[in-house]
Coordinates of C-alpha atoms in Angstrom, one line a residue:
A1 CA -13.0 7.6 -21.8
A2 CA -15.1 10.7 -21.5
K3 CA -13.5 14.2 -21.7
L4 CA -14.8 17.6 -20.6
N5 CA -16.4 19.7 -23.3
E6 CA -16.8 16.7 -25.6
K7 CA -19.7 14.6 -26.6
V8 CA -20.3 11.4 -24.5
S9 CA -22.2 8.5 -26.2
L10 CA -23.7 5.6 -24.2
T11 CA -25.5 2.6 -25.4
G12 CA -28.2 0.8 -23.3
H13 CA -30.1 -2.4 -23.9
A14 CA -33.6 -3.4 -22.9
M15 CA -34.4 -7.1 -22.7
N16 CA -36.8 -9.3 -20.9
Y17 CA -35.8 -12.0 -18.4
T18 CA -35.5 -14.6 -21.1
G19 CA -32.8 -12.5 -22.8
A20 CA -35.0 -11.5 -25.8
A21 CA -34.7 -7.9 -26.9
V22 CA -37.5 -5.5 -26.0
D23 CA -37.8 -3.5 -29.3
G24 CA -39.9 -0.4 -30.2
S25 CA -40.1 0.7 -26.5
A26 CA -40.1 4.2 -25.3
V27 CA -37.0 5.4 -23.4
K28 CA -36.9 8.5 -21.2
Y29 CA -33.5 9.7 -19.9
R30 CA -32.1 12.6 -17.9
I31 CA -28.5 13.6 -17.1
V32 CA -27.6 15.4 -13.8
R33 CA -24.2 16.9 -13.2
E34 CA -22.7 17.0 -9.7
V35 CA -19.6 18.8 -8.5
R36 CA -16.8 17.0 -6.6
M37 CA -14.0 19.0 -5.1
P38 CA -10.6 17.3 -4.6
W39 CA -9.9 15.4 -1.4
W40 CA -7.5 18.1 -0.1
W41 CA -9.9 21.0 -0.7
G42 CA -11.6 20.6 2.6
W43 CA -8.4 21.1 4.6
W44 CA -8.4 24.8 3.8
R45 CA -12.1 25.5 3.3
G46 CA -13.5 23.9 6.5
G47 CA -15.0 20.8 4.8
S48 CA -16.2 19.9 1.4
P49 CA -19.0 22.1 0.0
Q50 CA -22.5 20.7 -0.6
S51 CA -22.7 19.1 -4.0
Q52 CA -24.4 21.3 -6.6
S53 CA -26.7 19.1 -8.6
Q54 CA -28.0 20.4 -11.9
E55 CA -29.9 18.7 -14.7
I56 CA -28.1 19.4 -17.9
A57 CA -30.0 17.3 -20.4
H58 CA -33.1 15.1 -20.8
G59 CA -34.8 13.5 -23.8
T60 CA -36.5 10.5 -25.3
A61 CA -35.4 7.6 -27.5
R62 CA -36.7 4.3 -28.7
T63 CA -35.2 0.8 -28.6
G64 CA -34.2 -0.9 -31.8
T65 CA -34.9 -4.4 -33.0
D66 CA -31.9 -5.6 -30.8
G67 CA -33.3 -3.7 -27.8
A68 CA -30.5 -1.1 -28.0
F69 CA -30.8 2.6 -27.5
K70 CA -28.3 5.4 -27.5
I71 CA -27.9 8.5 -25.2
E72 CA -25.6 11.4 -26.2
F73 CA -24.8 14.5 -24.2
S74 CA -22.1 17.1 -23.9
A75 CA -19.9 16.8 -20.8
K76 CA -19.8 20.5 -20.0
P77 CA -18.2 21.6 -16.7
D78 CA -19.8 24.0 -14.2
P79 CA -18.5 27.5 -15.2
K80 CA -19.0 28.7 -11.6
V81 CA -16.2 26.3 -10.3
P82 CA -12.7 27.6 -11.1
E83 CA -10.4 25.1 -12.9
R84 CA -7.6 26.0 -10.5
N85 CA -9.5 24.2 -7.7
E86 CA -9.1 21.0 -9.7
P87 CA -12.8 19.9 -9.5
T88 CA -14.3 16.8 -11.1
F89 CA -17.8 16.4 -12.3
V90 CA -20.0 13.4 -11.9
F91 CA -22.6 13.0 -14.7
Q92 CA -25.5 10.8 -13.4
I93 CA -27.4 9.2 -16.3
N94 CA -30.8 7.7 -15.6
A95 CA -32.9 5.9 -18.2
D96 CA -36.5 4.5 -17.9
V97 CA -37.8 2.0 -20.5
T98 CA -41.5 1.3 -20.8
D99 CA -42.6 -1.7 -22.9
S100 CA -45.8 -2.2 -24.8
A101 CA -47.5 -3.7 -21.7
G102 CA -46.8 -0.5 -19.7
E103 CA -44.1 -2.0 -17.5
T104 CA -41.2 0.3 -16.7
R105 CA -37.7 -0.6 -15.8
S106 CA -34.8 1.8 -14.9
A107 CA -31.0 1.8 -15.1
D108 CA -28.4 4.4 -14.2
R109 CA -24.8 5.0 -14.7
A110 CA -22.3 7.5 -13.3
I111 CA -19.4 9.0 -15.3
R112 CA -16.7 11.0 -13.6
V113 CA -14.8 13.6 -15.7
G114 CA -12.3 16.3 -14.7
Y115 CA -9.9 18.8 -16.1
T116 CA -7.2 16.2 -15.6
A117 CA -7.2 12.4 -16.1
L118 CA -5.4 11.6 -12.9
E119 CA -6.0 11.8 -9.2
A120 CA -3.0 12.0 -6.8
M121 CA -3.5 11.2 -3.1
I122 CA -1.1 11.8 -0.2
S123 CA -1.7 10.7 3.4
A124 CA 0.0 10.2 6.7
D125 CA -0.8 9.2 10.3
D126 CA -2.4 11.9 12.4
W127 CA 0.1 11.5 15.2
Q128 CA 3.6 12.6 14.2
T129 CA 6.6 13.2 16.5
D130 CA 10.1 14.4 16.0
G131 CA 11.5 11.1 17.2
K132 CA 10.9 9.3 14.0
P133 CA 10.6 10.2 10.2
V134 CA 7.2 11.2 8.9
E135 CA 6.1 8.6 6.4
L136 CA 3.9 9.7 3.5
K137 CA 1.8 7.3 1.5
L138 CA 1.2 8.3 -2.1
E139 CA -1.4 7.0 -4.5
T140 CA -2.0 7.8 -8.2
K141 CA -5.0 6.5 -10.1
T142 CA -7.4 7.5 -12.9
L143 CA -10.7 9.1 -12.1
D144 CA -12.2 5.6 -12.6
G145 CA -10.0 4.3 -9.8
E146 CA -7.5 2.4 -11.9
P147 CA -3.8 2.5 -10.6
Q148 CA -1.4 4.5 -12.7
V149 CA 2.4 4.5 -12.8
T150 CA 3.4 8.1 -12.4
E151 CA 6.5 10.2 -11.6
G152 CA 6.5 13.4 -9.6
S153 CA 7.8 15.2 -6.5
V154 CA 6.8 16.0 -3.0
K155 CA 7.9 19.3 -1.3
I156 CA 7.6 20.0 2.4
Y157 CA 6.9 23.6 3.2
E158 CA 7.4 25.1 6.6
L159 CA 4.4 27.2 7.5
Q160 CA 4.8 30.8 8.7
A161 CA 3.3 31.0 12.1
P162 CA 1.7 34.3 13.3
E163 CA 3.7 36.3 15.8
K164 CA 1.2 35.6 18.6
A165 CA -1.4 32.9 19.4
H166 CA -4.9 33.6 17.9
R167 CA -8.3 32.6 19.3
P168 CA -10.7 31.0 16.9
P169 CA -13.3 33.6 15.7
M170 CA -16.8 33.5 17.2
S171 CA -19.2 32.2 14.6
Q172 CA -22.0 34.6 13.7
G173 CA -25.2 32.9 12.5
G174 CA -23.7 29.5 12.2
P175 CA -20.9 28.2 10.0
R176 CA -20.5 29.8 6.6
S177 CA -20.8 27.4 3.6
P178 CA -17.5 27.0 1.9
S179 CA -17.2 28.9 -1.4
Y180 CA -16.2 27.2 -4.7
A181 CA -14.7 30.5 -6.0
S182 CA -11.9 30.7 -3.4
D183 CA -8.7 28.7 -3.2
E184 CA -5.8 28.5 -0.8
S185 CA -4.1 31.7 -2.2
D186 CA -7.4 33.6 -2.6
M187 CA -8.8 34.3 0.9
S188 CA -12.1 36.1 0.2
N189 CA -12.4 36.9 3.9
T190 CA -9.9 39.6 4.8
S191 CA -9.0 38.1 8.2
P192 CA -8.5 34.3 7.9
D193 CA -8.7 32.2 11.0
L194 CA -5.0 32.1 12.1
S195 CA -5.8 29.8 15.0
N196 CA -5.9 27.1 12.4
P197 CA -2.4 26.3 11.0
N198 CA -4.0 25.3 7.7
N199 CA -4.5 29.0 7.1
W200 CA -0.9 29.9 7.7
P201 CA 1.0 30.8 4.5
P202 CA 3.7 28.5 3.3
G203 CA 7.3 29.5 4.0
K204 CA 10.5 27.9 2.8
V205 CA 10.9 24.4 1.4
V206 CA 12.6 22.3 4.0
A207 CA 12.7 19.0 2.1
E208 CA 12.0 17.7 -1.4
K209 CA 12.0 14.2 -2.9
G210 CA 11.0 12.6 -6.2
F211 CA 8.8 9.5 -6.4
T212 CA 7.6 6.9 -8.9
T213 CA 4.5 5.0 -8.1
G214 CA 4.5 1.3 -8.9
T215 CA 2.0 -0.7 -11.0
N216 CA -0.3 -0.7 -8.0
G217 CA -0.2 3.2 -8.2
A218 CA 1.4 3.4 -4.7
A219 CA 4.6 4.7 -3.3
K220 CA 6.1 5.8 0.1
L221 CA 8.4 8.6 1.1
A222 CA 9.9 9.4 4.5
F223 CA 11.0 12.8 5.8
K224 CA 12.8 13.6 9.0
L225 CA 11.2 16.8 10.3
A226 CA 11.7 18.9 13.5
A227 CA 8.7 19.9 15.6
G228 CA 6.5 22.4 13.8
A229 CA 3.7 22.9 11.3
Y230 CA 4.2 21.9 7.7
R231 CA 2.4 21.4 4.4
A232 CA 3.3 18.5 2.0
V233 CA 2.6 19.4 -1.6
L234 CA 2.6 16.6 -4.3
E235 CA 3.0 17.6 -7.9
T236 CA 2.8 15.3 -10.9
Q237 CA 1.2 15.2 -14.4
D238 CA -1.5 13.2 -16.1
R239 CA -1.0 11.4 -19.4
F240 CA -1.9 14.5 -21.3
G241 CA 0.8 16.6 -19.5
K242 CA -1.7 18.5 -17.3
K243 CA -0.5 19.4 -13.7
V244 CA -2.1 17.4 -10.9
T245 CA -1.5 18.4 -7.2
G246 CA -2.2 17.1 -3.8
K247 CA -1.8 18.8 -0.4
L248 CA -1.6 17.6 3.1
P249 CA -1.2 19.4 6.4
L250 CA 1.4 18.0 8.8
Q251 CA 2.0 18.8 12.5
V252 CA 5.0 17.3 14.1
L253 CA 5.1 17.3 17.9
Q254 CA 7.7 17.0 20.6
P255 CA 5.9 14.9 23.2
D256 CA 8.2 15.7 26.1
A257 CA 8.2 19.5 25.5
A258 CA 6.6 21.8 28.2
K259 CA 4.6 23.7 25.6
L260 CA 3.8 23.8 21.9
A261 CA 6.3 25.6 19.6

């Protein structure tokens, strides 16, 4: 598996439709890096940022007698994206092979690499009431999508609501593009939109449970919560001991109440 800041080596093969190797043919390749923010990032940033594509390498090669060719590059992360935001990077490799007759064929491959080797997902139904427990679905898998057996914990934070209701701010010049350089605890704008509960700071932990995902990488937890706004925070580790997190906003309602809390 590829790792950040290390050399990645790929082998390609060029062959004709009869299966014979196409040897001595020119190969042109290019590698483009794209940034992917974690699934939970958009909850607090107003949506995922536009992917920043950047060509990080290109070159030429030549097929051998067996039609094989090799491409090597260094899987460098984008230094403008803080590690604390848990980004991953997709390296798109494209190769064009031209045979002696001038015919060109292309192939591509995508490799996803991150600061951690694990992705932890947490989800729940949108409609939650105080009449029944909130059921959270947990999923742990590698960056390639393979299920992983993992241990961890989920904490439920009660959010600190403002003293009064806030109106959403009027946009000036259209929506501002989310910034990579900010995270949940680093509000670059001095007055966050407090009409959105996702911008409320976390308060006390009202519930906590441990979990172990099965061989399918899945688990379920249930929490009995009163009406209010909460944030579920999942914490676990990848196989190298690096911390992996997941966050999910929760709003529990009391349907027969005369007004919101």
